[in-house]
PDB file of C-alpha atoms in Angstrom:
ATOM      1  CA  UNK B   1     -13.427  -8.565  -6.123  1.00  0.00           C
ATOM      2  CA  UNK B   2     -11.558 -11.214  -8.348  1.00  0.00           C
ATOM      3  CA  UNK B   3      -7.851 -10.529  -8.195  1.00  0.00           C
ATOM      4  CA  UNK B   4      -6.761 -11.970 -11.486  1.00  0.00           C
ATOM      5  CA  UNK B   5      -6.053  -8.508 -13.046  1.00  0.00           C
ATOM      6  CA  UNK B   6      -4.017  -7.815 -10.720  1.00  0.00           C
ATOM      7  CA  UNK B   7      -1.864 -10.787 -10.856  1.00  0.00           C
ATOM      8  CA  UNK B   8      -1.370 -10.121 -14.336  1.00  0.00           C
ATOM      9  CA  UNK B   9      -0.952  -6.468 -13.703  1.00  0.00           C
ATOM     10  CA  UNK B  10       2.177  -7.226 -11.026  1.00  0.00           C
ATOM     11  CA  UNK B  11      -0.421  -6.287  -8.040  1.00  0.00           C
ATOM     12  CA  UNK B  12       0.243  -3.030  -9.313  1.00  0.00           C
ATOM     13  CA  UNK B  13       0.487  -0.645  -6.237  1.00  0.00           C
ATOM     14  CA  UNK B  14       2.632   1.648  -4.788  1.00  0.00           C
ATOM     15  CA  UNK B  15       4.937   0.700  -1.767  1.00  0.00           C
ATOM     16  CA  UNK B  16       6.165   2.117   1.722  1.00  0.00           C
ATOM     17  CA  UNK B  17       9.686   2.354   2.298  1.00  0.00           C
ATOM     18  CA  UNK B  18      10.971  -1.725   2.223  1.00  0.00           C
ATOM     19  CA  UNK B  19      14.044  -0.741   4.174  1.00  0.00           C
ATOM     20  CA  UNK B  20      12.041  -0.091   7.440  1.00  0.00           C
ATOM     21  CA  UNK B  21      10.202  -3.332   6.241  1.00  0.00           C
ATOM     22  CA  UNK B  22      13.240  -5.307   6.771  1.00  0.00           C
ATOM     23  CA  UNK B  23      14.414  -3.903   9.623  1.00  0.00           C
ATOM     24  CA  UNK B  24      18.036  -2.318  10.476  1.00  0.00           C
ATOM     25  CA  UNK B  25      20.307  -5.237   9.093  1.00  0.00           C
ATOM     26  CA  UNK B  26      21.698  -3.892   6.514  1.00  0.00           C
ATOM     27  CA  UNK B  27      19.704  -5.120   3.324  1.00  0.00           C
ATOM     28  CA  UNK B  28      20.654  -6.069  -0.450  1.00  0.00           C
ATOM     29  CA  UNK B  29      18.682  -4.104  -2.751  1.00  0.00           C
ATOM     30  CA  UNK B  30      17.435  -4.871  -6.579  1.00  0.00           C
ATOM     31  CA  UNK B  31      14.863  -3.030  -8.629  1.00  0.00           C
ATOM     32  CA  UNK B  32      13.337  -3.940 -11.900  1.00  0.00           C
ATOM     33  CA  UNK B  33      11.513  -1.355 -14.210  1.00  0.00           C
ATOM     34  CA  UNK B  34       8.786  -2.678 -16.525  1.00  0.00           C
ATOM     35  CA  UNK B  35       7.099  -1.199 -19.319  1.00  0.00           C
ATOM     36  CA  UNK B  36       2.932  -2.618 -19.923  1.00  0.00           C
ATOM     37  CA  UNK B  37       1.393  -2.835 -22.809  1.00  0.00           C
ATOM     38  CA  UNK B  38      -2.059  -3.830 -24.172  1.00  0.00           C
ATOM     39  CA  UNK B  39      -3.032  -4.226 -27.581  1.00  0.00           C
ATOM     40  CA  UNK B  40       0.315  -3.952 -28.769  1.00  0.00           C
ATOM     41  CA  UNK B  41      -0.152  -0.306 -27.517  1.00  0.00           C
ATOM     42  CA  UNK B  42       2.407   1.344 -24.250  1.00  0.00           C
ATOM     43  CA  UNK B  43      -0.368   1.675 -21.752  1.00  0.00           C
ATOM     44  CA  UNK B  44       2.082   2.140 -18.722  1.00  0.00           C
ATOM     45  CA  UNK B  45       5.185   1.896 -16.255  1.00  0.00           C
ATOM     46  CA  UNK B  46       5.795  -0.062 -13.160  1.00  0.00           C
ATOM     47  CA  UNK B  47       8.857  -0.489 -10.963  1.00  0.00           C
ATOM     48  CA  UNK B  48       9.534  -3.542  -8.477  1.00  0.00           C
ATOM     49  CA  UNK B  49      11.666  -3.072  -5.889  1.00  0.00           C
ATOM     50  CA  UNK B  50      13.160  -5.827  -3.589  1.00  0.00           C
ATOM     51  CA  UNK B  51      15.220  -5.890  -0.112  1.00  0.00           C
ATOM     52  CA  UNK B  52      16.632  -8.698   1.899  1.00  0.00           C
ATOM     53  CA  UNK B  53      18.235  -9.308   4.894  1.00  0.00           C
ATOM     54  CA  UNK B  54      18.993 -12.160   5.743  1.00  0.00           C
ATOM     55  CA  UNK B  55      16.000 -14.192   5.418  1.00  0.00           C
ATOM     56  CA  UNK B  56      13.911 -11.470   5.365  1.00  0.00           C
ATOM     57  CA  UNK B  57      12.268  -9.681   2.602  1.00  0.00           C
ATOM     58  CA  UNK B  58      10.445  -6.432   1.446  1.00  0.00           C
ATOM     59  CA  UNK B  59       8.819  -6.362  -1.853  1.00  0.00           C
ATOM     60  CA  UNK B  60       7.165  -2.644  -2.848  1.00  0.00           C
ATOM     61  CA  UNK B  61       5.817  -1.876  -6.604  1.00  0.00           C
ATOM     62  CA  UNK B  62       5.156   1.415  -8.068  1.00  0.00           C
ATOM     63  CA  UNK B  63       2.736   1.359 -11.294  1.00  0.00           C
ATOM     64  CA  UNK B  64       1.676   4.170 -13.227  1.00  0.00           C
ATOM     65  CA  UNK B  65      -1.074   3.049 -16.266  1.00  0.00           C
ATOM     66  CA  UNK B  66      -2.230   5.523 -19.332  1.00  0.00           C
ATOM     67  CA  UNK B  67      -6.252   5.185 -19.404  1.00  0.00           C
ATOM     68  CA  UNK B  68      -7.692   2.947 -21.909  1.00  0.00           C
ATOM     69  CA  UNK B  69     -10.963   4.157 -21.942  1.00  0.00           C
ATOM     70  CA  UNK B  70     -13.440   0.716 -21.150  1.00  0.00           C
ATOM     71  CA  UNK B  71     -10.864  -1.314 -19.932  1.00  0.00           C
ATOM     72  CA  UNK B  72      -9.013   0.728 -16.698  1.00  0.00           C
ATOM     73  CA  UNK B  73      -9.941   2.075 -13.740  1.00  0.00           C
ATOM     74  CA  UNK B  74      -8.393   4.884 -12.499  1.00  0.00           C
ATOM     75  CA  UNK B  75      -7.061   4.388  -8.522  1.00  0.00           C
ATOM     76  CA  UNK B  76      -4.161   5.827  -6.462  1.00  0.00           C
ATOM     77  CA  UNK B  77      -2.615   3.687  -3.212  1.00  0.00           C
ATOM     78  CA  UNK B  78       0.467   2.331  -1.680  1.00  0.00           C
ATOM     79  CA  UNK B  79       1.303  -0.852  -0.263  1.00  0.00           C
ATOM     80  CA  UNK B  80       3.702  -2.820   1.078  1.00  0.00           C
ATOM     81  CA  UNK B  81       4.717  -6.703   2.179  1.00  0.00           C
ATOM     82  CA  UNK B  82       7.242  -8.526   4.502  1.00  0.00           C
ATOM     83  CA  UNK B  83       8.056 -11.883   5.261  1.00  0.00           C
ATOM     84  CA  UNK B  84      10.532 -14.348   5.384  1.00  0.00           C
ATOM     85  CA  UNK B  85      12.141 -16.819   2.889  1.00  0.00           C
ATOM     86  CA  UNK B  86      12.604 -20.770   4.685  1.00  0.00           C
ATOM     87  CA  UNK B  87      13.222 -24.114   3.036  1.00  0.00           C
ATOM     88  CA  UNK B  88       9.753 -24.174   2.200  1.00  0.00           C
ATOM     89  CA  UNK B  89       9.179 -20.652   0.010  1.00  0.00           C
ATOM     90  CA  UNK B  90       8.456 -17.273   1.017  1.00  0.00           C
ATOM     91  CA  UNK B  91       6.126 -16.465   3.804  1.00  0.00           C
ATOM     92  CA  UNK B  92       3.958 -13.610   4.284  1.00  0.00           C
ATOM     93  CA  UNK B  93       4.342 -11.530   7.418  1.00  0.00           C
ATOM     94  CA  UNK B  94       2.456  -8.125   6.726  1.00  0.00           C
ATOM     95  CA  UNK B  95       0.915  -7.266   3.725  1.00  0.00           C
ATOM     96  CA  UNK B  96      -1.058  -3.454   3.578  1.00  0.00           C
ATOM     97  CA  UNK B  97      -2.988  -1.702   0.669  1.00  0.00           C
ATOM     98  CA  UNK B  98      -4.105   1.822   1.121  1.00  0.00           C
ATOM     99  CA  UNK B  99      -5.350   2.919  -2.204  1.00  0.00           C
ATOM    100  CA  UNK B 100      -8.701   4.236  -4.231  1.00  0.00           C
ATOM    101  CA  UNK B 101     -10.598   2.263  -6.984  1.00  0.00           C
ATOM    102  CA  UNK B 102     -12.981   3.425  -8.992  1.00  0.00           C
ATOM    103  CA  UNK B 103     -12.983   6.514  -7.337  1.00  0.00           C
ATOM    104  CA  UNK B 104     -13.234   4.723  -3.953  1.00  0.00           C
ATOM    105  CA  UNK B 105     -11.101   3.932  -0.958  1.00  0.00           C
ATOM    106  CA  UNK B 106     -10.341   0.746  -1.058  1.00  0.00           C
ATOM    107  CA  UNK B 107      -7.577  -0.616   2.162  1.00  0.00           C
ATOM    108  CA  UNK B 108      -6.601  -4.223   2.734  1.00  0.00           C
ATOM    109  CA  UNK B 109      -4.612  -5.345   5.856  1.00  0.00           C
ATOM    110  CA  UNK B 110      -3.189  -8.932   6.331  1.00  0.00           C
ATOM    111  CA  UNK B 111      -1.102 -10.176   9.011  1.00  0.00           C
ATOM    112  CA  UNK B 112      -0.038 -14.014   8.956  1.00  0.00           C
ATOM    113  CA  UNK B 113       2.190 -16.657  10.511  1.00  0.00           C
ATOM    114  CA  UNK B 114       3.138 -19.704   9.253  1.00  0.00           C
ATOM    115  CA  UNK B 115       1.283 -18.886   6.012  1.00  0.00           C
ATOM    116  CA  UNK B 116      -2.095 -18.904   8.311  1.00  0.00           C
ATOM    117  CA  UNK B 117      -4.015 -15.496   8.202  1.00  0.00           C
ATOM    118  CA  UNK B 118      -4.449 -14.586  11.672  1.00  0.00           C
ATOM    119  CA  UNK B 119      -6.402 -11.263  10.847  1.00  0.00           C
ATOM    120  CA  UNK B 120      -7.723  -9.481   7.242  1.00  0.00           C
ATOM    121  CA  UNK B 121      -9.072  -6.300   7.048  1.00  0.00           C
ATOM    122  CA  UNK B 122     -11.368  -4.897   3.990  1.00  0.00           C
ATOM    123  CA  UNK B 123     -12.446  -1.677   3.325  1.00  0.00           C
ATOM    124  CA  UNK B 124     -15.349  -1.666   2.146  1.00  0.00           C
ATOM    125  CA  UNK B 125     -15.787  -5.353   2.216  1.00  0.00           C
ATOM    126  CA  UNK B 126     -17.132  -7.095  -1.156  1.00  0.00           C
ATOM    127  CA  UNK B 127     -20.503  -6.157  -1.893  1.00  0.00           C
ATOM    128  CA  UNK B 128     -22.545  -9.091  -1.818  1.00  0.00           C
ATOM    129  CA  UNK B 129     -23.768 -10.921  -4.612  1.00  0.00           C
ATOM    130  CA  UNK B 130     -26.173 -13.928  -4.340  1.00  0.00           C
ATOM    131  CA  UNK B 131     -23.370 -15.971  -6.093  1.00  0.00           C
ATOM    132  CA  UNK B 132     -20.277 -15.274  -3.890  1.00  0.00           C
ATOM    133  CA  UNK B 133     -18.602 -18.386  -2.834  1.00  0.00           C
ATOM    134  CA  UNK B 134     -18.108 -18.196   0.467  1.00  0.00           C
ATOM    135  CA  UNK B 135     -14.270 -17.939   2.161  1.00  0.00           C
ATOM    136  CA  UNK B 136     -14.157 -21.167   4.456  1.00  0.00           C
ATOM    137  CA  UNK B 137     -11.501 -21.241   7.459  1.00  0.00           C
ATOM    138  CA  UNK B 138      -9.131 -23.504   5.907  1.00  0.00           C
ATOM    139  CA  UNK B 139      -8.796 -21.365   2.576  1.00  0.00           C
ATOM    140  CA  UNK B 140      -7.025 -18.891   5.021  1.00  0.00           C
ATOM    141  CA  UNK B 141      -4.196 -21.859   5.464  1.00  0.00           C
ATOM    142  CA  UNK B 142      -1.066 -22.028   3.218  1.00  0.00           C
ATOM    143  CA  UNK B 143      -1.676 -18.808   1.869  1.00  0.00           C
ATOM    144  CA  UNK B 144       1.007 -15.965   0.979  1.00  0.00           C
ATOM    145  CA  UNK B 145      -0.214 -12.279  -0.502  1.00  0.00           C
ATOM    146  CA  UNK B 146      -0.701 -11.078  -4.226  1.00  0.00           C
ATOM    147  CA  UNK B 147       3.081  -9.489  -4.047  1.00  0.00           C
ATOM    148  CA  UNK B 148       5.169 -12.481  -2.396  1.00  0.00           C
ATOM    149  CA  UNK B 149       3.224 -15.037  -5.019  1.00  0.00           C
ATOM    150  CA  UNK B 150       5.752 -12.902  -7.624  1.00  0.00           C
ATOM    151  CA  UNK B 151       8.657 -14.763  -6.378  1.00  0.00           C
ATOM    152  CA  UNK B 152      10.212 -17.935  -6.254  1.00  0.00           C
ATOM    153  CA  UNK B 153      12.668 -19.293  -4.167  1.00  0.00           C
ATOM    154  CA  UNK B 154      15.658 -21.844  -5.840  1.00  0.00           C
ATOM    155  CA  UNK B 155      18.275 -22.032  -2.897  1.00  0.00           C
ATOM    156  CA  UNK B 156      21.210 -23.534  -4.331  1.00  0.00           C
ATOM    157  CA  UNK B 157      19.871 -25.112  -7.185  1.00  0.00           C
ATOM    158  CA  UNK B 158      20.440 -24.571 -10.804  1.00  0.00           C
ATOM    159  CA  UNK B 159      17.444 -23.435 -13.484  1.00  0.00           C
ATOM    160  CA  UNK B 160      15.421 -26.232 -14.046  1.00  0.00           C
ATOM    161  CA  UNK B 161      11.813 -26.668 -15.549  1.00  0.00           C
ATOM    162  CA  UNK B 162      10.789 -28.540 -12.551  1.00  0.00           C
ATOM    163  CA  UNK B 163      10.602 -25.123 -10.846  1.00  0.00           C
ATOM    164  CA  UNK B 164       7.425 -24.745 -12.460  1.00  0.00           C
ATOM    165  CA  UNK B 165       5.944 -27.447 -11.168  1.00  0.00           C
ATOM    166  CA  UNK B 166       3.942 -25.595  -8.080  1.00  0.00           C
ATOM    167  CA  UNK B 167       0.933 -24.311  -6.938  1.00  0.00           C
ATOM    168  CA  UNK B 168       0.808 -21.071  -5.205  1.00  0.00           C
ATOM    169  CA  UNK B 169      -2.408 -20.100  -3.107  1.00  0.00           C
ATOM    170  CA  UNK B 170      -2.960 -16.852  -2.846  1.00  0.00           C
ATOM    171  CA  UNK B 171      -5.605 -14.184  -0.542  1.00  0.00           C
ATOM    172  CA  UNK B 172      -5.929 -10.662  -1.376  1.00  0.00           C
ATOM    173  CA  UNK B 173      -8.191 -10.439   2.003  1.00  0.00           C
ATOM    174  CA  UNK B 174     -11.391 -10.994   0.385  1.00  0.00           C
ATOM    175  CA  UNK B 175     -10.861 -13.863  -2.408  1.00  0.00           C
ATOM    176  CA  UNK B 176      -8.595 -17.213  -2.630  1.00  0.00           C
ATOM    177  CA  UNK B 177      -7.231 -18.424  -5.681  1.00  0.00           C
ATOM    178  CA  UNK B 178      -4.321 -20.765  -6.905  1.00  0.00           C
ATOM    179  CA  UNK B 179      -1.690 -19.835  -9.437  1.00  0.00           C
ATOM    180  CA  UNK B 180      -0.773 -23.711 -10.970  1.00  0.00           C
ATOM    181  CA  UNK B 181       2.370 -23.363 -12.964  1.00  0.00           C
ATOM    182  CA  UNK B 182       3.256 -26.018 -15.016  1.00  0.00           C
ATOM    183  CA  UNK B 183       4.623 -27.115 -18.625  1.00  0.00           C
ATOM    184  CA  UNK B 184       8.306 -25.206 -17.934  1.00  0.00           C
ATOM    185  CA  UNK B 185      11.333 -24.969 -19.998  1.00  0.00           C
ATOM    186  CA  UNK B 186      14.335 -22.984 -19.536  1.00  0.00           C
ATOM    187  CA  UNK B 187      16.015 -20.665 -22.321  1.00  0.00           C
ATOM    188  CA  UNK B 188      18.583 -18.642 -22.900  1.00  0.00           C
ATOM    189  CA  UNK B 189      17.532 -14.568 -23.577  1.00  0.00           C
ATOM    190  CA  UNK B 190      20.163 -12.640 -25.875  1.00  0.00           C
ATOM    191  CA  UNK B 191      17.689  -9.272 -26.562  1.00  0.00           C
ATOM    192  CA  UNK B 192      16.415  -6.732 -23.905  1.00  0.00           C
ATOM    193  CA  UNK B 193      17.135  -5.514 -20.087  1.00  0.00           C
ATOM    194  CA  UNK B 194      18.142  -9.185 -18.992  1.00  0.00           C
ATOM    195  CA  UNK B 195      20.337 -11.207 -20.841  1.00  0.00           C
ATOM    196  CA  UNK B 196      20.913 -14.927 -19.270  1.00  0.00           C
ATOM    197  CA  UNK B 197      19.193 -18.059 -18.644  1.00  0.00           C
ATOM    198  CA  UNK B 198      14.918 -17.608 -17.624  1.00  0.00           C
ATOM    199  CA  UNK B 199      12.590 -20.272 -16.958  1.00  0.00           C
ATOM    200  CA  UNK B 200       9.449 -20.315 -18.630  1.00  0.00           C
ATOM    201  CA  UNK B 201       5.925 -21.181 -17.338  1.00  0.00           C
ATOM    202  CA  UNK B 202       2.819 -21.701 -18.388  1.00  0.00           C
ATOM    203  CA  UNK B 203       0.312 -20.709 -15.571  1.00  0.00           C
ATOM    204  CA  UNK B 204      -3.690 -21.289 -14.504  1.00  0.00           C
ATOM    205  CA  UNK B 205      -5.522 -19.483 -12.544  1.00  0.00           C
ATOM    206  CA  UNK B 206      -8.088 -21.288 -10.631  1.00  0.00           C
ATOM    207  CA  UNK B 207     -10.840 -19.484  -8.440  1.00  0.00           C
ATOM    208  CA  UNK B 208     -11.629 -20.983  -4.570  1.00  0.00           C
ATOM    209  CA  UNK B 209     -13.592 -18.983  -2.707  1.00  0.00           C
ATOM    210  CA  UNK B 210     -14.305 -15.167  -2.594  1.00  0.00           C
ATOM    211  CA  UNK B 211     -15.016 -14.850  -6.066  1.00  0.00           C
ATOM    212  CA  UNK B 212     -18.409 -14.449  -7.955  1.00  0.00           C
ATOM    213  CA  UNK B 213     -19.369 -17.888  -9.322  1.00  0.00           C
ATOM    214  CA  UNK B 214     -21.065 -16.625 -12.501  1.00  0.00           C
ATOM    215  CA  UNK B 215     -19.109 -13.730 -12.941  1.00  0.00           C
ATOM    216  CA  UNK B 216     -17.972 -13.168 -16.664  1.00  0.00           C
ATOM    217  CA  UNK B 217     -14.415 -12.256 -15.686  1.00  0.00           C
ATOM    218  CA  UNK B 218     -14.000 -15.255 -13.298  1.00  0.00           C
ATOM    219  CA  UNK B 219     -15.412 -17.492 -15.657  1.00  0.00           C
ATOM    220  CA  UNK B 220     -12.751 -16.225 -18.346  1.00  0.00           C
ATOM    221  CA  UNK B 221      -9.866 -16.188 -16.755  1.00  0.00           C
ATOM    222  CA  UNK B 222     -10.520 -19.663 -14.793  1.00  0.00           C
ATOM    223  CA  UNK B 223     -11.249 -21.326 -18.685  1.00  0.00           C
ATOM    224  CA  UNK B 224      -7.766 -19.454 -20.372  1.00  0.00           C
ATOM    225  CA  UNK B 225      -4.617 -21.814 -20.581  1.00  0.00           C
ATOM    226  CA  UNK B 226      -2.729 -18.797 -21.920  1.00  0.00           C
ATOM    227  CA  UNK B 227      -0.708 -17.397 -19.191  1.00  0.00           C
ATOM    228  CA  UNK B 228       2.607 -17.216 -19.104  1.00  0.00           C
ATOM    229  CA  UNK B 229       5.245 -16.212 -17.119  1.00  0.00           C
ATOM    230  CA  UNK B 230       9.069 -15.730 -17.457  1.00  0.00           C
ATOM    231  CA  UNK B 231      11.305 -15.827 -14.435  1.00  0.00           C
ATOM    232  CA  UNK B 232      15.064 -14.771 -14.398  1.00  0.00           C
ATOM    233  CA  UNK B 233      17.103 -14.823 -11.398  1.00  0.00           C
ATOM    234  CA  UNK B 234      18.192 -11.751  -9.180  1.00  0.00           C
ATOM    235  CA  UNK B 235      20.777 -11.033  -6.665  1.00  0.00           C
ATOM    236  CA  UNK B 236      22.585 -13.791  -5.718  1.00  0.00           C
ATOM    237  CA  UNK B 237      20.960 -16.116  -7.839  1.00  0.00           C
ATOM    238  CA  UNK B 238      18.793 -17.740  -5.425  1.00  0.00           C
ATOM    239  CA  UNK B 239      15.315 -16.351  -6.059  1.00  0.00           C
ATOM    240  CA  UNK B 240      13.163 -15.760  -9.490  1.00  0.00           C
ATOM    241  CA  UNK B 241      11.524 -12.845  -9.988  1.00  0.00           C
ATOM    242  CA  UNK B 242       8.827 -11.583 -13.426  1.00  0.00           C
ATOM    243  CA  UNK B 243      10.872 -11.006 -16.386  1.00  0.00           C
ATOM    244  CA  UNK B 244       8.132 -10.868 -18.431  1.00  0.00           C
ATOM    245  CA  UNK B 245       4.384 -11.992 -18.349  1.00  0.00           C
ATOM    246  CA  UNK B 246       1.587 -12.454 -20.540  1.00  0.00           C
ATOM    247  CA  UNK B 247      -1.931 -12.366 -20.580  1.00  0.00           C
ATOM    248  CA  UNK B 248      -4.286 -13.088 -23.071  1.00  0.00           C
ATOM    249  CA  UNK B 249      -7.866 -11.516 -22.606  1.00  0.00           C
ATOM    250  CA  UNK B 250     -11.263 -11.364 -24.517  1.00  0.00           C
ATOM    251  CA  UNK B 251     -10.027  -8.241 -26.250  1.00  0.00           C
ATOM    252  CA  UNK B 252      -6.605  -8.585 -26.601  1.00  0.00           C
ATOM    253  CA  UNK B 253      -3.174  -9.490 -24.916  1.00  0.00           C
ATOM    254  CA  UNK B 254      -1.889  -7.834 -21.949  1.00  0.00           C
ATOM    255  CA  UNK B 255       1.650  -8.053 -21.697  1.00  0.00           C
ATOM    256  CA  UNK B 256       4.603  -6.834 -18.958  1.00  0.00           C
ATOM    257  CA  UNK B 257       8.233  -6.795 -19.952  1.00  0.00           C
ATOM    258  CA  UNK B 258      11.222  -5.583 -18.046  1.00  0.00           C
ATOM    259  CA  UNK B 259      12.869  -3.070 -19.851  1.00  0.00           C
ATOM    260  CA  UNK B 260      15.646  -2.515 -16.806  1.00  0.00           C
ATOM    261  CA  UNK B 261      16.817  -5.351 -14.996  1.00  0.00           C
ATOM    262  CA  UNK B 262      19.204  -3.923 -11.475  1.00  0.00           C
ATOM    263  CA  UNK B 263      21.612  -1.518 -11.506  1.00  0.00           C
ATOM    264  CA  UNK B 264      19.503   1.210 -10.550  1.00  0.00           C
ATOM    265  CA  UNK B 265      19.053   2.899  -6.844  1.00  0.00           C
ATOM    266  CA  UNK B 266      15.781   1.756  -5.608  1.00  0.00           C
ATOM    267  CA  UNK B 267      13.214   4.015  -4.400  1.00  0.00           C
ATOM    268  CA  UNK B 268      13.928   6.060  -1.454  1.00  0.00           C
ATOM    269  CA  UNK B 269      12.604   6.489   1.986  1.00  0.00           C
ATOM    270  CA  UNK B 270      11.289   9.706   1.667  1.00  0.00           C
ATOM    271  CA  UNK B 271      10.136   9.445  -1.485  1.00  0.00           C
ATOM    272  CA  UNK B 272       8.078   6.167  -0.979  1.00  0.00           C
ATOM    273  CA  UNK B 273       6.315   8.107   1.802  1.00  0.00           C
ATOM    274  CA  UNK B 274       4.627  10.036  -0.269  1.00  0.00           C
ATOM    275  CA  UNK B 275       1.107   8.386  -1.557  1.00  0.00           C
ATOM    276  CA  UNK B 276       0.892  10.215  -4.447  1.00  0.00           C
ATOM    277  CA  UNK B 277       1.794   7.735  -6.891  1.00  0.00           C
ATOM    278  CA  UNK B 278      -0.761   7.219  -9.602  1.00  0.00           C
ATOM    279  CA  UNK B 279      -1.838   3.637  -9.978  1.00  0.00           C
ATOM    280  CA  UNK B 280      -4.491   2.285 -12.073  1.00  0.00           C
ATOM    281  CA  UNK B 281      -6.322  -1.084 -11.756  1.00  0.00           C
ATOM    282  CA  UNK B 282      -7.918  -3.386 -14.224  1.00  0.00           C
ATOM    283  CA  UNK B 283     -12.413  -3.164 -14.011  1.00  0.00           C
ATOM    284  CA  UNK B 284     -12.803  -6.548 -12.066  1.00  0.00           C
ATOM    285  CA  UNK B 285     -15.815  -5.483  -9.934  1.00  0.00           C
TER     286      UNK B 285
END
């Protein structure tokens, strides 16, 4: 069950409330609304929401896609992270996926400490396939979740394109993969939701274990060098979130821009309760 779609998708799920994520302190709150597209055609909607208190964090994403017949799978879920930002990045505490794919239900649960998975749940595990690479014990080390890789921590420092110098290993539960950024350069945006200085990085995904070693997807998306990702910086200033990302595929490009940047409430208690939300996932079976 590569997760490479999804990365490029935002992890596109639907989340539980972040403010009982975070706890009773009161939080600071920022939401981003994104519009997706695929062959130059609107294929979708998603909306990120993020809460901190103090060095904790909630991330939650709603995601709504239009069917493209061949290409998506239809799927409804929710999920939602927590974890804590330190001097060395942001650190998974809980990460939960209730959703169904392909018709399917499909439920991941991750608990971790110190970036070590101490338990992961899937439901139904990955079928297997004579050419699944096993996951070993240490590629369960150093890991954060497919919703806290979005982010990345600057502290007090300016924009810089050493900020994209990083590697970011990520488990979904079943597969491990690293996100290498590289090659950045910061730039000034003057058109759309955001308007400011973004850092820009070019990123490769590279497979570890989980995945199917001769699948056609994996094989793909390991080989592209066209990824790219644009940060811009939220709240205070101290941590990067997706402006805008871009995906190149064997049929086309995939592409997620933010067409609202803050400013709006973010999604309610009682509203993210409900697991209703329509979400649809990319065919990476």
């Amino acid at each position: 069950m590569p997760r490479i779609p999804a990365v490029a998708l935002l992890a596109l799920v639907s989340g539980a409330s972040a403010a009982n994520a975070v706890g009773e302190i009161p939080a600071a709150r920022f939401s981003i609304a994104y519009s997706l597209s695929f062959l130059n055609l609107r294929v979708g909607e998603a909306t990120l929401a993020l809460e901190r208190a103090d060095a904790r964090y909630a991330l939650e994403v709603e995601a709504g896609l239009r069917g493209l017949a061949g290409f998506f799978l239809d799927g409804t879920g929710k999920a939602v992270v927590a974890g804590a930002l330190g001097r060395n990045g942001a650190a998974t505490a809980t990460f939960r996926l209730d959703s169904r794919y392909a018709g399917k239900p499909v439920s991941v649960v991750l608990d971790l400490a110190g970036g070590r998975v101490r338990s992961a749940t899937v439901e139904p595990p990955p079928a297997p396939r004579p050419d699944r690479v096993p996951v070993a014990p240490e590629d369960r080390v150093g890991v954060v979740d497919p919703l806290t890789m979005l982010m990345i921590p600057t502290g007090p420092s300016a924009l810089e394109p050493g900020l994209c110098d990083r590697r970011i290993a990520v488990f979904d539960g079943a597969t491990r993969a690293d996100l290498v950024l590289s090659r950045g350069s910061v730039l000034t945006v003057t058109e759309g939701a955001y308007r400011g200085p973004a850092l820009d990085c070019r990123v490769r995904w590279v497979p570890i274990s989980g995945h199917r070693a001769q699948g056609a997807n994996v094989r793909r998306m390991a080989e592209s060098d066209d990824l790219h990702v644009r940060f811009a910086p939220v709240a205070d200033g101290t941590l990067l979130l997706p402006l805008s990302i871009a995906v190149a595929t064997g049929w086309g490009t995939l592409r997620i821009d933010a067409t609202r940047w803050g400013d709006a409430a973010p999604v309610s208690p009682a509203a993210a309760d409900r697991a209703n939300v329509k979400v649809r996932l990319p065919n990476a079976r």
